[in-house]
mmCIF file of C-alpha atoms in Angstrom:
data_model
loop_
_atom_site.group_PDB
_atom_site.id
_atom_site.type_symbol
_atom_site.label_atom_id
_atom_site.label_comp_id
_atom_site.label_asym_id
_atom_site.label_seq_id
_atom_site.Cartn_x
_atom_site.Cartn_y
_atom_site.Cartn_z
ATOM 1 C CA UNK J 977 -147.959 -45.501 -6.669
ATOM 2 C CA UNK J 978 -150.933 -43.393 -7.715
ATOM 3 C CA UNK J 979 -151.022 -40.565 -9.997
ATOM 4 C CA UNK J 980 -151.110 -37.964 -7.125
ATOM 5 C CA UNK J 981 -147.885 -39.497 -5.562
ATOM 6 C CA UNK J 982 -146.289 -39.518 -8.961
ATOM 7 C CA UNK J 983 -146.985 -35.785 -9.482
ATOM 8 C CA UNK J 984 -145.720 -34.852 -6.082
ATOM 9 C CA UNK J 985 -142.426 -36.953 -6.826
ATOM 10 C CA UNK J 986 -141.881 -35.141 -10.206
ATOM 11 C CA UNK J 987 -142.384 -31.583 -8.488
ATOM 12 C CA UNK J 988 -139.772 -32.591 -6.001
ATOM 13 C CA UNK J 989 -137.208 -33.660 -8.553
ATOM 14 C CA UNK J 990 -137.834 -30.549 -10.541
ATOM 15 C CA UNK J 991 -137.055 -28.347 -7.543
ATOM 16 C CA UNK J 992 -133.787 -30.342 -6.853
ATOM 17 C CA UNK J 993 -132.717 -29.641 -10.355
ATOM 18 C CA UNK J 994 -133.536 -25.880 -10.099
ATOM 19 C CA UNK J 995 -131.324 -25.761 -7.068
ATOM 20 C CA UNK J 996 -128.387 -27.423 -8.843
ATOM 21 C CA UNK J 997 -128.624 -25.160 -11.857
ATOM 22 C CA UNK J 998 -128.789 -22.240 -9.542
ATOM 23 C CA UNK J 999 -125.504 -23.234 -7.842
ATOM 24 C CA UNK J 1000 -123.638 -23.484 -11.093
ATOM 25 C CA UNK J 1001 -120.862 -21.118 -11.590
ATOM 26 C CA UNK J 1002 -121.690 -18.456 -14.195
ATOM 27 C CA UNK J 1003 -119.062 -17.852 -17.013
ATOM 28 C CA UNK J 1004 -118.296 -14.516 -18.337
ATOM 29 C CA UNK J 1005 -117.587 -14.872 -22.137
ATOM 30 C CA UNK J 1006 -114.150 -13.540 -23.193
ATOM 31 C CA UNK J 1007 -114.526 -14.301 -27.052
ATOM 32 C CA UNK J 1008 -113.566 -11.210 -28.814
ATOM 33 C CA UNK J 1009 -112.036 -11.242 -32.281
ATOM 34 C CA UNK J 1010 -109.656 -8.450 -31.363
ATOM 35 C CA UNK J 1011 -108.189 -10.380 -28.422
ATOM 36 C CA UNK J 1012 -108.047 -13.968 -29.819
ATOM 37 C CA UNK J 1013 -104.262 -13.752 -30.405
ATOM 38 C CA UNK J 1014 -103.691 -13.022 -26.693
ATOM 39 C CA UNK J 1015 -104.819 -16.506 -25.505
ATOM 40 C CA UNK J 1016 -106.314 -14.934 -22.331
ATOM 41 C CA UNK J 1017 -108.960 -16.925 -20.618
ATOM 42 C CA UNK J 1018 -111.609 -15.509 -18.337
ATOM 43 C CA UNK J 1019 -111.442 -16.575 -14.907
ATOM 44 C CA UNK J 1020 -113.744 -19.157 -13.376
ATOM 45 C CA UNK J 1021 -115.788 -18.138 -10.159
ATOM 46 C CA UNK J 1022 -115.397 -20.105 -7.037
ATOM 47 C CA UNK J 1023 -118.405 -18.598 -5.274
ATOM 48 C CA UNK J 1024 -121.066 -15.870 -6.075
ATOM 49 C CA UNK J 1025 -119.372 -13.201 -3.951
ATOM 50 C CA UNK J 1026 -116.623 -13.188 -6.611
ATOM 51 C CA UNK J 1027 -118.966 -12.212 -9.370
ATOM 52 C CA UNK J 1028 -118.250 -8.606 -9.342
ATOM 53 C CA UNK J 1029 -114.521 -8.813 -9.252
ATOM 54 C CA UNK J 1030 -114.520 -11.378 -12.115
ATOM 55 C CA UNK J 1031 -116.957 -9.178 -14.179
ATOM 56 C CA UNK J 1032 -114.665 -6.208 -14.028
ATOM 57 C CA UNK J 1033 -111.561 -8.594 -14.671
ATOM 58 C CA UNK J 1034 -113.145 -9.959 -17.781
ATOM 59 C CA UNK J 1035 -114.301 -6.565 -18.891
ATOM 60 C CA UNK J 1036 -110.685 -5.406 -18.797
ATOM 61 C CA UNK J 1037 -109.862 -8.429 -21.186
ATOM 62 C CA UNK J 1038 -112.557 -7.261 -23.683
ATOM 63 C CA UNK J 1039 -111.939 -3.583 -23.357
ATOM 64 C CA UNK J 1040 -108.372 -3.163 -22.213
ATOM 65 C CA UNK J 1041 -107.398 0.116 -20.636
ATOM 66 C CA UNK J 1042 -105.601 2.622 -22.796
ATOM 67 C CA UNK J 1043 -101.640 2.530 -22.927
ATOM 68 C CA UNK J 1044 -99.781 4.465 -20.412
ATOM 69 C CA UNK J 1045 -99.558 8.199 -21.321
ATOM 70 C CA UNK J 1046 -96.322 10.233 -21.776
ATOM 71 C CA UNK J 1047 -95.877 12.567 -18.638
ATOM 72 C CA UNK J 1048 -93.359 15.364 -19.160
ATOM 73 C CA UNK J 1049 -92.560 17.767 -16.436
ATOM 74 C CA UNK J 1050 -89.876 20.523 -15.816
ATOM 75 C CA UNK J 1051 -87.905 19.993 -12.783
ATOM 76 C CA UNK J 1052 -86.203 23.405 -12.752
ATOM 77 C CA UNK J 1053 -87.900 26.527 -11.167
ATOM 78 C CA UNK J 1054 -87.881 29.724 -13.154
ATOM 79 C CA UNK J 1055 -87.589 33.247 -11.929
ATOM 80 C CA UNK J 1056 -90.250 35.942 -12.765
ATOM 81 C CA UNK J 1057 -87.796 38.140 -14.687
ATOM 82 C CA UNK J 1058 -84.707 37.814 -16.716
ATOM 83 C CA UNK J 1059 -82.216 40.103 -18.552
ATOM 84 C CA UNK J 1060 -80.761 39.934 -22.012
ATOM 85 C CA UNK J 1061 -77.825 41.759 -23.561
ATOM 86 C CA UNK J 1062 -77.748 43.402 -26.945
ATOM 87 C CA UNK J 1063 -76.822 39.904 -28.515
ATOM 88 C CA UNK J 1064 -80.035 38.269 -27.056
ATOM 89 C CA UNK J 1065 -78.053 36.364 -24.536
ATOM 90 C CA UNK J 1066 -79.770 35.658 -21.215
ATOM 91 C CA UNK J 1067 -77.840 36.605 -18.068
ATOM 92 C CA UNK J 1068 -77.750 34.058 -15.212
ATOM 93 C CA UNK J 1069 -80.506 31.943 -16.688
ATOM 94 C CA UNK J 1070 -82.364 30.030 -15.209
ATOM 95 C CA UNK J 1071 -80.842 31.302 -11.919
ATOM 96 C CA UNK J 1072 -77.381 32.534 -10.645
ATOM 97 C CA UNK J 1073 -75.687 29.891 -8.354
ATOM 98 C CA UNK J 1074 -73.920 32.722 -6.548
ATOM 99 C CA UNK J 1075 -76.500 35.518 -6.210
ATOM 100 C CA UNK J 1076 -79.701 33.678 -7.406
ATOM 101 C CA UNK J 1077 -80.780 36.645 -9.468
ATOM 102 C CA UNK J 1078 -78.816 38.830 -12.029
ATOM 103 C CA UNK J 1079 -80.669 41.935 -10.738
ATOM 104 C CA UNK J 1080 -79.597 41.395 -7.105
ATOM 105 C CA UNK J 1081 -75.939 41.044 -8.176
ATOM 106 C CA UNK J 1082 -75.908 44.076 -10.421
ATOM 107 C CA UNK J 1083 -77.761 46.434 -7.981
ATOM 108 C CA UNK J 1084 -75.345 45.552 -5.123
ATOM 109 C CA UNK J 1085 -72.349 45.929 -7.406
ATOM 110 C CA UNK J 1086 -71.379 42.284 -7.149
ATOM 111 C CA UNK J 1087 -69.430 40.187 -9.514
ATOM 112 C CA UNK J 1088 -69.144 36.531 -10.382
ATOM 113 C CA UNK J 1089 -66.228 34.784 -8.877
ATOM 114 C CA UNK J 1090 -65.363 33.184 -12.324
ATOM 115 C CA UNK J 1091 -64.909 34.596 -15.706
ATOM 116 C CA UNK J 1092 -67.256 33.552 -18.390
ATOM 117 C CA UNK J 1093 -71.073 33.117 -19.102
ATOM 118 C CA UNK J 1094 -73.173 32.592 -15.998
ATOM 119 C CA UNK J 1095 -75.644 29.642 -16.863
ATOM 120 C CA UNK J 1096 -77.215 26.673 -15.072
ATOM 121 C CA UNK J 1097 -78.929 23.654 -16.558
ATOM 122 C CA UNK J 1098 -82.822 23.251 -17.136
ATOM 123 C CA UNK J 1099 -83.732 19.671 -16.235
ATOM 124 C CA UNK J 1100 -86.980 17.865 -17.075
ATOM 125 C CA UNK J 1101 -88.375 14.352 -16.381
ATOM 126 C CA UNK J 1102 -90.109 12.114 -18.725
ATOM 127 C CA UNK J 1103 -92.254 8.984 -17.704
ATOM 128 C CA UNK J 1104 -93.248 6.935 -20.804
ATOM 129 C CA UNK J 1105 -93.459 3.446 -21.940
ATOM 130 C CA UNK J 1106 -90.226 1.859 -22.828
ATOM 131 C CA UNK J 1107 -89.334 2.434 -26.613
ATOM 132 C CA UNK J 1108 -86.171 1.607 -28.524
ATOM 133 C CA UNK J 1109 -86.843 4.454 -30.834
ATOM 134 C CA UNK J 1110 -84.524 7.545 -30.021
ATOM 135 C CA UNK J 1111 -86.098 10.426 -28.398
ATOM 136 C CA UNK J 1112 -85.635 13.944 -29.494
ATOM 137 C CA UNK J 1113 -86.080 16.353 -26.310
ATOM 138 C CA UNK J 1114 -86.104 19.839 -27.676
ATOM 139 C CA UNK J 1115 -86.669 23.210 -25.932
ATOM 140 C CA UNK J 1116 -86.937 26.802 -26.995
ATOM 141 C CA UNK J 1117 -88.360 30.127 -25.737
ATOM 142 C CA UNK J 1118 -91.821 31.335 -26.988
ATOM 143 C CA UNK J 1119 -93.985 34.086 -26.341
ATOM 144 C CA UNK J 1120 -97.708 33.582 -25.774
ATOM 145 C CA UNK J 1121 -100.344 36.334 -25.580
ATOM 146 C CA UNK J 1122 -102.152 36.653 -22.301
ATOM 147 C CA UNK J 1123 -105.336 34.517 -22.158
ATOM 148 C CA UNK J 1124 -104.146 32.239 -25.095
ATOM 149 C CA UNK J 1125 -102.720 28.769 -25.170
ATOM 150 C CA UNK J 1126 -99.556 27.821 -26.702
ATOM 151 C CA UNK J 1127 -99.563 26.719 -30.498
ATOM 152 C CA UNK J 1128 -99.976 23.021 -31.145
ATOM 153 C CA UNK J 1129 -96.804 21.158 -31.580
ATOM 154 C CA UNK J 1130 -95.732 21.145 -35.302
ATOM 155 C CA UNK J 1131 -96.183 17.908 -37.079
ATOM 156 C CA UNK J 1132 -93.675 16.617 -39.748
ATOM 157 C CA UNK J 1133 -94.794 14.054 -42.236
ATOM 158 C CA UNK J 1134 -92.359 12.221 -44.489
ATOM 159 C CA UNK J 1135 -92.524 14.809 -47.375
ATOM 160 C CA UNK J 1136 -91.645 17.388 -45.007
ATOM 161 C CA UNK J 1137 -88.723 15.686 -43.282
ATOM 162 C CA UNK J 1138 -86.437 18.573 -43.777
ATOM 163 C CA UNK J 1139 -88.865 20.752 -41.771
ATOM 164 C CA UNK J 1140 -87.982 18.929 -38.593
ATOM 165 C CA UNK J 1141 -84.289 19.404 -39.130
ATOM 166 C CA UNK J 1142 -84.934 23.174 -39.355
ATOM 167 C CA UNK J 1143 -87.193 23.041 -36.241
ATOM 168 C CA UNK J 1144 -84.357 21.031 -34.478
ATOM 169 C CA UNK J 1145 -81.788 23.698 -35.487
ATOM 170 C CA UNK J 1146 -83.854 26.471 -33.898
ATOM 171 C CA UNK J 1147 -84.234 24.593 -30.602
ATOM 172 C CA UNK J 1148 -81.839 23.637 -27.691
ATOM 173 C CA UNK J 1149 -81.387 19.882 -27.512
ATOM 174 C CA UNK J 1150 -81.395 18.001 -24.149
ATOM 175 C CA UNK J 1151 -79.211 14.918 -23.296
ATOM 176 C CA UNK J 1152 -80.305 12.290 -20.997
ATOM 177 C CA UNK J 1153 -78.709 11.906 -17.489
ATOM 178 C CA UNK J 1154 -78.329 8.034 -17.707
ATOM 179 C CA UNK J 1155 -77.659 7.581 -14.242
ATOM 180 C CA UNK J 1156 -81.151 8.684 -13.329
ATOM 181 C CA UNK J 1157 -82.951 6.189 -15.565
ATOM 182 C CA UNK J 1158 -85.489 4.301 -13.450
ATOM 183 C CA UNK J 1159 -87.679 1.354 -14.779
ATOM 184 C CA UNK J 1160 -90.859 1.076 -12.845
ATOM 185 C CA UNK J 1161 -92.880 -2.096 -12.176
ATOM 186 C CA UNK J 1162 -95.667 -0.867 -14.247
ATOM 187 C CA UNK J 1163 -93.286 -0.908 -17.294
ATOM 188 C CA UNK J 1164 -92.965 2.837 -17.487
ATOM 189 C CA UNK J 1165 -89.403 4.263 -17.838
ATOM 190 C CA UNK J 1166 -88.583 7.471 -15.936
ATOM 191 C CA UNK J 1167 -85.762 9.547 -17.516
ATOM 192 C CA UNK J 1168 -84.076 12.791 -16.672
ATOM 193 C CA UNK J 1169 -83.000 15.139 -19.425
ATOM 194 C CA UNK J 1170 -80.693 18.194 -19.246
ATOM 195 C CA UNK J 1171 -80.391 21.277 -21.242
ATOM 196 C CA UNK J 1172 -77.128 23.121 -20.894
ATOM 197 C CA UNK J 1173 -76.139 25.088 -24.046
ATOM 198 C CA UNK J 1174 -72.988 27.243 -24.199
ATOM 199 C CA UNK J 1175 -75.147 30.304 -24.148
ATOM 200 C CA UNK J 1176 -78.769 30.686 -23.469
ATOM 201 C CA UNK J 1177 -80.011 32.711 -26.294
ATOM 202 C CA UNK J 1178 -83.501 34.048 -27.047
ATOM 203 C CA UNK J 1179 -84.564 32.882 -30.571
ATOM 204 C CA UNK J 1180 -87.850 34.303 -31.481
ATOM 205 C CA UNK J 1181 -88.539 37.847 -32.548
ATOM 206 C CA UNK J 1182 -89.391 39.759 -29.500
ATOM 207 C CA UNK J 1183 -92.874 41.553 -29.390
ATOM 208 C CA UNK J 1184 -92.275 44.689 -27.529
ATOM 209 C CA UNK J 1185 -94.749 45.760 -24.670
ATOM 210 C CA UNK J 1186 -97.475 48.008 -25.639
ATOM 211 C CA UNK J 1187 -98.032 51.068 -23.406
ATOM 212 C CA UNK J 1188 -101.515 51.948 -22.206
ATOM 213 C CA UNK J 1189 -103.510 54.178 -24.662
ATOM 214 C CA UNK J 1190 -107.025 55.562 -25.002
ATOM 215 C CA UNK J 1191 -107.689 52.643 -27.233
ATOM 216 C CA UNK J 1192 -106.762 49.983 -24.647
ATOM 217 C CA UNK J 1193 -104.618 49.031 -21.666
ATOM 218 C CA UNK J 1194 -101.003 48.196 -21.704
ATOM 219 C CA UNK J 1195 -100.099 44.818 -22.944
ATOM 220 C CA UNK J 1196 -97.294 42.360 -22.144
ATOM 221 C CA UNK J 1197 -96.242 39.199 -23.965
ATOM 222 C CA UNK J 1198 -94.818 36.941 -21.238
ATOM 223 C CA UNK J 1199 -92.163 34.392 -22.147
ATOM 224 C CA UNK J 1200 -92.094 30.565 -21.636
ATOM 225 C CA UNK J 1201 -89.510 27.839 -21.966
ATOM 226 C CA UNK J 1202 -91.242 24.942 -23.841
ATOM 227 C CA UNK J 1203 -90.028 21.430 -24.160
ATOM 228 C CA UNK J 1204 -91.130 19.086 -26.832
ATOM 229 C CA UNK J 1205 -90.455 15.315 -27.076
ATOM 230 C CA UNK J 1206 -90.551 13.900 -30.651
ATOM 231 C CA UNK J 1207 -90.151 10.182 -31.950
ATOM 232 C CA UNK J 1208 -89.875 9.070 -35.363
ATOM 233 C CA UNK J 1209 -92.669 6.738 -36.568
ATOM 234 C CA UNK J 1210 -92.148 3.740 -38.801
ATOM 235 C CA UNK J 1211 -93.616 5.732 -41.675
ATOM 236 C CA UNK J 1212 -90.861 8.212 -41.229
ATOM 237 C CA UNK J 1213 -93.110 11.076 -39.765
ATOM 238 C CA UNK J 1214 -91.863 12.941 -36.636
ATOM 239 C CA UNK J 1215 -94.571 13.028 -34.051
ATOM 240 C CA UNK J 1216 -94.570 14.983 -30.780
ATOM 241 C CA UNK J 1217 -95.471 12.678 -27.896
ATOM 242 C CA UNK J 1218 -95.352 15.292 -25.013
ATOM 243 C CA UNK J 1219 -94.829 18.900 -24.397
ATOM 244 C CA UNK J 1220 -94.731 21.243 -21.344
ATOM 245 C CA UNK J 1221 -94.522 24.971 -20.622
ATOM 246 C CA UNK J 1222 -92.543 26.574 -17.802
ATOM 247 C CA UNK J 1223 -94.051 29.197 -15.703
ATOM 248 C CA UNK J 1224 -94.257 32.612 -17.307
ATOM 249 C CA UNK J 1225 -91.466 35.253 -17.050
ATOM 250 C CA UNK J 1226 -90.782 38.703 -18.325
ATOM 251 C CA UNK J 1227 -87.627 39.702 -20.292
ATOM 252 C CA UNK J 1228 -85.837 43.129 -19.756
ATOM 253 C CA UNK J 1229 -82.795 44.618 -21.487
ATOM 254 C CA UNK J 1230 -79.647 45.086 -19.615
ATOM 255 C CA UNK J 1231 -79.707 48.605 -20.704
ATOM 256 C CA UNK J 1232 -82.836 49.041 -18.677
ATOM 257 C CA UNK J 1233 -80.993 47.534 -15.809
ATOM 258 C CA UNK J 1234 -78.198 50.224 -16.144
ATOM 259 C CA UNK J 1235 -80.881 52.994 -16.028
ATOM 260 C CA UNK J 1236 -82.483 51.463 -12.882
ATOM 261 C CA UNK J 1237 -79.111 51.214 -11.254
ATOM 262 C CA UNK J 1238 -78.314 54.902 -12.009
ATOM 263 C CA UNK J 1239 -81.653 56.179 -10.565
ATOM 264 C CA UNK J 1240 -81.193 53.843 -7.584
ATOM 265 C CA UNK J 1241 -77.774 55.405 -6.866
ATOM 266 C CA UNK J 1242 -79.054 58.945 -7.165
ATOM 267 C CA UNK J 1243 -81.899 58.208 -4.566
ATOM 268 C CA UNK J 1244 -79.265 56.760 -2.182
#
């Protein structure tokens, strides 16, 4: 074999080795100090077409997605207006099961079939990761100025542990409807909670409506029913995991109802 033939043979062998190396399956490194304890290995590729799928799979191992969020929703619909008596007790809240609305009942001289306070429950649903820590599902009425967002949920650190007890005392507390608990394949748990106090009472100091003046237009301060979900952290702090607001509604006095009814009777 002369020198020319030897050179051709070496070139052919180099080409074959290059093809073999090109057919080798690439590996995606998954070594991450944060994930060493998980003992998760990257998947091996069987074909070049699987490269994209494997890339994103191994990317999730290195940068795992965030944990599922807490999703809190009100399942009860609210009316546009409600009525309170002199003791700040709401009438037919959140709706009247017989006449739907306290206003319609009064204006048509109707009465409830049963004696006592007319009230119905407020329900909310919570979708959250399973936790063995007890949940505190609290609700209260709040007034929010138009164009503004509600205040941030209060936080209670260990030195202010008594602060949460005071906040809890000012709220309605819900109980879980255990028959409606559902565990999803994703690991989330959906629960239903019910508020049903003896009396629906408006707790905050009412800000009265402002009539229109030369200085500015009339102002109203709509009401909302707001729900909070608190858990106790290992350090002892009480942290709000989720909160939700109802649709807004206005609040009127039953004395206003009496005046409207008298005026309506006169017109008729």
